[in-house]
């Protein structure tokens, strides 16, 4: 049987540094190379390939009279898909197609049976409905209203980690049989070189994250307050994260112990991963934790808060984990104790083993393709 027509729903992607965004970008590149060319439904197009069709949400919805707080961005789906069905050469109304929601709560508000659509949902995490997540009220309400519907409608579900899978099945036992775990892939590490004049006597710490309360940006400032003056932080974040750090860490910015960056290229980010001494990840929850995994891929040890997906991804010997309740003094001791871990031979051995056992993006794409094939 031939490959189905595939629609990827990218509505709801978070802004700023985002593992969900990177997941879509890398999976798209690899799934294209395996003969599937999804049509993207999205309001943003700066990071997608030319081979996809991007539909601007505002163009579809601008003439609609009904716009409710929780339904306005979904009212046009049936109209949108009718247009796409007519646009695609050779596609007839009764022909099978797959609708893949990439961002946890995407809802296919059209009649799947009459249009012969199958629905795949990727669940990255259930963080907005977990205790102590402290997400925005809008995000929590969206998850509570939409996730149960999305899970019920899905023909197949993909979780990006066993941690996410366990939380999903615990909350929705009925979805266990139709759920698979397909982690993010790991890209090939490029060899980067550094000039002698770029070497610094400072200990460079790195944190990459968009702003959320549960990401615990305050830990970064508390560490800088207690660590020796030769320790500095580079934080790659979004506008909200920048605003918080500039407002509460102005003195560290003036001392050049805190450097805030945004909108970096993949190459620039790789250099930061590669040349930092330690990656510090204080977030209370992570459905996957791609920045930490990317840092380890590029040879940088990890210090992180335990209790989420990084527990299954970061091998022993590649870093150190702390409890969410541990004091900032505990964090200081661990950071100072692991600042030179990068040169440790056991760390290098463990990290090489991690690289050899990790899934590639091509393998992740093939696993996703197999999920599609079960539905046609």
XYZ file of C-alpha atoms in Angstrom:
376
model
C 0.000 0.000 0.000
C 1.281 3.462 -0.855
C 2.167 6.168 1.610
C -0.754 8.195 2.956
C -1.246 11.920 2.708
C -0.008 13.327 6.000
C -1.047 16.596 7.637
C 1.011 17.912 10.546
C -0.744 20.220 12.974
C 1.825 22.668 14.377
C -0.608 25.028 16.113
C 0.322 25.593 19.745
C 4.102 25.473 19.434
C 5.686 27.500 22.280
C 7.841 30.506 21.464
C 11.536 30.776 22.278
C 13.940 27.837 22.831
C 11.645 24.822 22.647
C 12.194 21.085 22.490
C 8.795 20.700 20.781
C 9.915 23.058 18.033
C 13.230 21.249 17.567
C 11.410 17.913 17.560
C 9.234 19.056 14.649
C 12.124 20.561 12.710
C 14.449 17.543 12.984
C 11.718 14.940 12.535
C 10.469 16.767 9.438
C 13.929 16.718 7.881
C 14.373 13.002 8.548
C 10.852 11.924 7.615
C 11.226 13.786 4.287
C 14.313 11.685 3.575
C 12.181 8.572 4.163
C 9.586 9.459 1.543
C 6.914 11.265 3.575
C 6.261 14.951 2.920
C 3.757 16.285 5.454
C 1.582 19.288 4.755
C 1.995 21.654 7.695
C -0.877 23.544 9.275
C 0.776 26.397 11.127
C 0.834 30.127 11.743
C 4.657 30.257 11.653
C 6.902 29.290 8.745
C 10.435 30.537 9.475
C 11.808 27.108 10.462
C 10.071 24.829 7.946
C 11.345 23.535 4.619
C 10.092 24.803 1.255
C 8.660 21.377 0.460
C 5.808 21.953 2.912
C 2.631 24.004 2.468
C 2.225 26.603 5.207
C -1.233 28.009 5.867
C -1.445 31.255 7.850
C -4.039 30.872 10.605
C -5.122 34.518 10.409
C -5.913 34.199 6.696
C -8.230 31.269 7.371
C -9.986 32.715 10.397
C -10.292 36.410 9.572
C -13.827 36.200 8.111
C -15.327 33.881 10.723
C -17.950 35.362 13.028
C -17.573 32.852 15.890
C -14.396 33.259 17.966
C -14.585 31.851 21.473
C -11.734 31.896 23.990
C -11.048 28.170 23.739
C -12.474 27.344 20.329
C -11.591 30.121 17.927
C -8.321 28.593 16.717
C -10.056 25.309 15.847
C -13.248 26.496 14.158
C -11.647 26.651 10.727
C -10.191 23.139 10.663
C -12.944 21.596 8.566
C -12.868 24.502 6.117
C -9.058 24.405 6.050
C -8.880 20.691 5.358
C -11.543 20.920 2.656
C -9.338 23.470 0.884
C -6.227 21.323 1.286
C -8.036 18.245 -0.002
C -8.927 20.200 -3.128
C -5.401 21.603 -3.503
C -3.502 18.322 -3.387
C -3.085 16.884 -6.904
C -4.443 13.389 -7.270
C -6.072 13.253 -3.842
C -9.707 12.227 -3.837
C -12.142 12.735 -0.966
C -12.285 9.124 0.108
C -8.524 8.574 0.036
C -6.820 7.765 3.341
C -4.923 10.516 5.123
C -3.235 10.948 8.499
C -3.612 13.966 10.739
C -0.667 14.204 13.198
C -0.983 16.624 16.125
C 2.549 17.524 17.256
C 1.949 19.619 20.373
C 0.122 17.655 23.117
C -3.428 18.997 22.771
C -4.103 19.339 19.032
C -7.743 18.494 18.310
C -8.951 17.279 14.890
C -12.399 18.871 14.942
C -13.734 17.205 11.832
C -15.441 13.907 11.144
C -12.601 11.413 10.843
C -14.778 8.569 9.618
C -16.474 10.384 6.743
C -13.184 11.796 5.487
C -11.209 8.595 6.121
C -8.718 10.419 8.339
C -6.630 8.685 10.985
C -5.385 10.702 13.934
C -1.922 10.482 15.548
C -1.073 12.552 18.626
C 2.416 13.271 20.011
C 2.405 13.900 23.766
C 5.589 15.567 24.990
C 4.509 15.994 28.606
C 1.585 16.520 30.962
C 3.363 19.276 32.899
C 0.512 21.853 32.953
C -1.703 19.448 34.922
C 0.987 18.091 37.283
C 1.390 19.308 40.896
C 3.683 22.299 41.486
C 4.020 23.018 37.749
C 3.010 26.673 38.233
C 2.202 27.211 34.556
C -0.025 29.986 33.276
C -3.740 29.625 33.987
C -4.437 29.596 30.250
C -2.058 26.683 29.668
C -3.504 24.680 32.569
C -7.099 25.207 31.380
C -6.200 24.306 27.794
C -4.648 21.015 28.916
C -7.545 20.146 31.226
C -10.128 20.823 28.508
C -8.363 19.558 25.401
C -5.979 16.746 26.383
C -8.727 14.245 27.375
C -10.497 14.885 24.064
C -7.289 14.634 22.039
C -6.296 11.368 23.738
C -9.761 9.896 23.200
C -9.853 10.843 19.507
C -6.330 9.571 18.753
C -5.959 6.320 16.832
C -2.303 6.157 17.887
C -0.306 8.151 20.460
C 3.441 8.794 20.512
C 5.168 9.703 23.796
C 8.703 11.112 23.703
C 9.838 9.497 26.971
C 8.894 6.717 29.369
C 8.264 9.392 32.027
C 5.607 11.001 29.827
C 4.186 7.580 28.941
C 3.792 6.586 32.599
C 2.008 9.833 33.471
C -0.263 9.532 30.424
C -1.272 5.928 31.090
C -1.772 6.623 34.782
C -4.229 9.409 33.964
C -5.791 7.740 30.892
C -5.491 3.910 31.311
C -7.576 3.324 28.194
C -4.836 4.657 25.914
C -2.104 2.180 26.923
C -2.627 -0.221 24.013
C -2.448 2.510 21.361
C 0.592 4.344 22.771
C 4.244 3.981 21.722
C 7.408 5.588 23.096
C 9.598 7.189 20.423
C 12.264 9.459 21.942
C 13.786 12.448 20.204
C 16.629 11.548 17.901
C 20.204 12.636 18.392
C 21.985 14.466 15.595
C 25.546 13.910 14.497
C 28.063 15.899 16.508
C 30.099 18.286 14.375
C 33.750 18.774 15.208
C 34.265 22.311 16.502
C 37.597 23.938 17.253
C 38.504 26.758 19.616
C 41.434 29.146 19.312
C 43.821 29.649 22.214
C 42.801 33.306 22.504
C 39.210 32.163 23.100
C 40.129 30.154 26.198
C 38.926 31.722 29.435
C 39.958 31.258 33.074
C 36.282 31.512 33.983
C 34.070 28.509 34.652
C 31.299 28.778 32.058
C 27.876 27.438 33.014
C 25.037 27.125 30.493
C 21.230 26.978 30.686
C 18.907 26.883 27.645
C 15.176 27.259 28.209
C 12.090 29.315 27.492
C 10.515 30.990 30.508
C 8.134 29.096 32.770
C 7.897 29.303 36.559
C 8.611 25.565 36.897
C 11.878 26.058 34.980
C 13.150 27.804 38.156
C 15.221 30.621 36.667
C 15.717 31.948 40.215
C 18.163 29.085 40.874
C 20.506 30.602 38.270
C 20.604 33.921 40.142
C 20.961 32.231 43.523
C 23.919 30.221 42.223
C 25.647 33.339 40.919
C 25.122 34.955 44.327
C 26.984 32.143 46.103
C 29.509 30.841 43.576
C 33.031 32.319 43.306
C 33.457 35.324 41.008
C 35.130 33.268 38.287
C 31.869 31.371 37.644
C 29.640 32.859 34.954
C 26.332 31.858 33.352
C 25.197 32.021 29.742
C 21.413 31.701 29.515
C 19.660 31.241 26.160
C 16.008 32.126 26.594
C 12.962 33.977 25.259
C 11.680 37.496 25.956
C 10.018 36.557 29.245
C 13.154 34.816 30.492
C 15.325 37.757 29.448
C 12.999 40.196 31.207
C 13.121 38.192 34.454
C 16.914 37.868 34.441
C 17.588 41.494 33.507
C 15.188 42.716 36.174
C 16.394 40.477 38.998
C 20.024 39.916 37.974
C 21.062 43.367 36.748
C 24.202 43.411 38.905
C 25.390 40.093 37.440
C 24.761 41.410 33.919
C 26.871 44.515 34.701
C 29.659 42.306 36.075
C 29.446 40.181 32.907
C 28.863 37.106 35.027
C 25.436 36.701 33.428
C 25.133 36.785 29.637
C 21.643 36.476 28.151
C 21.223 35.338 24.542
C 18.245 34.812 22.256
C 17.525 33.726 18.667
C 20.777 31.815 18.167
C 21.502 29.746 15.087
C 21.961 26.014 15.496
C 25.693 26.459 14.924
C 25.966 29.164 17.605
C 24.068 27.020 20.071
C 26.279 24.023 19.344
C 29.365 26.087 20.160
C 27.884 27.026 23.524
C 27.064 23.389 24.268
C 30.554 22.318 23.246
C 32.639 24.938 25.039
C 30.733 25.271 28.319
C 32.193 23.569 31.386
C 28.846 22.493 32.823
C 25.208 22.509 31.760
C 22.926 23.398 34.690
C 19.236 22.503 34.360
C 17.178 23.420 37.458
C 13.754 22.779 35.873
C 11.365 20.848 38.107
C 9.797 18.982 35.161
C 10.852 17.967 31.647
C 8.968 15.734 29.237
C 12.255 15.076 27.458
C 14.881 17.777 28.169
C 16.446 18.206 24.729
C 18.895 21.040 25.634
C 20.471 18.905 28.368
C 20.759 15.950 25.983
C 22.276 18.195 23.288
C 24.812 19.523 25.805
C 25.831 15.979 26.726
C 26.069 15.054 23.054
C 28.565 17.878 22.640
C 30.686 16.716 25.572
C 29.377 18.837 28.459
C 28.347 17.250 31.810
C 24.902 17.917 33.297
C 23.699 19.047 36.712
C 19.924 18.831 36.904
C 16.872 18.532 39.126
C 15.713 14.900 39.270
C 12.170 13.574 39.040
C 11.391 13.713 35.304
C 12.535 12.409 31.897
C 16.212 13.344 32.318
C 16.485 10.577 34.925
C 16.108 7.997 32.144
C 18.221 9.887 29.601
C 21.339 11.066 31.482
C 23.615 8.114 32.381
C 25.362 7.866 35.727
C 28.822 9.333 35.441
C 27.661 12.034 33.013
C 26.534 14.479 35.660
C 24.723 14.826 38.949
C 21.074 15.187 39.953
C 19.515 16.942 42.930
C 16.070 16.825 44.500
C 13.701 19.743 43.961
C 13.750 20.326 47.738
C 17.555 20.544 47.974
C 18.921 23.880 49.159
C 20.850 26.321 47.006
C 23.948 25.447 49.046
C 23.553 21.858 47.843
C 23.440 23.159 44.271
C 26.555 25.242 44.856
C 28.465 22.238 46.214
C 27.444 20.047 43.266
C 28.281 22.691 40.646
C 31.707 23.326 42.181
C 32.335 19.593 42.559
C 31.528 18.855 38.904
C 33.029 21.935 37.218
C 36.036 19.915 36.022
C 34.116 16.704 35.233
C 34.391 17.364 31.499
C 38.039 16.218 31.520
C 37.354 13.085 33.575
C 38.082 9.851 31.703
C 35.093 8.028 33.203
C 32.791 10.827 32.058
C 34.230 10.638 28.531
C 33.690 6.861 28.473
C 30.111 7.123 29.761
C 29.303 9.892 27.306
C 30.653 7.868 24.357
C 28.498 4.929 25.451
C 25.501 7.279 25.632
C 26.135 8.446 22.048
C 26.431 4.926 20.665
C 23.188 3.771 22.340
C 21.030 6.792 21.497
C 18.377 6.870 18.798
C 19.203 8.889 15.672
C 16.670 11.233 14.083
C 16.489 8.866 11.120
C 15.558 5.997 13.450
C 12.943 8.211 15.123
C 11.522 9.048 11.683
C 11.377 5.363 10.694
C 9.599 4.529 13.956
C 7.071 7.314 13.279
C 6.597 5.996 9.750
C 5.836 2.545 11.179
C 3.132 4.104 13.363
C 1.608 5.683 10.231
C 1.743 2.363 8.414
C -0.315 0.650 11.117
C -3.188 2.981 10.242
C -3.386 2.494 6.454
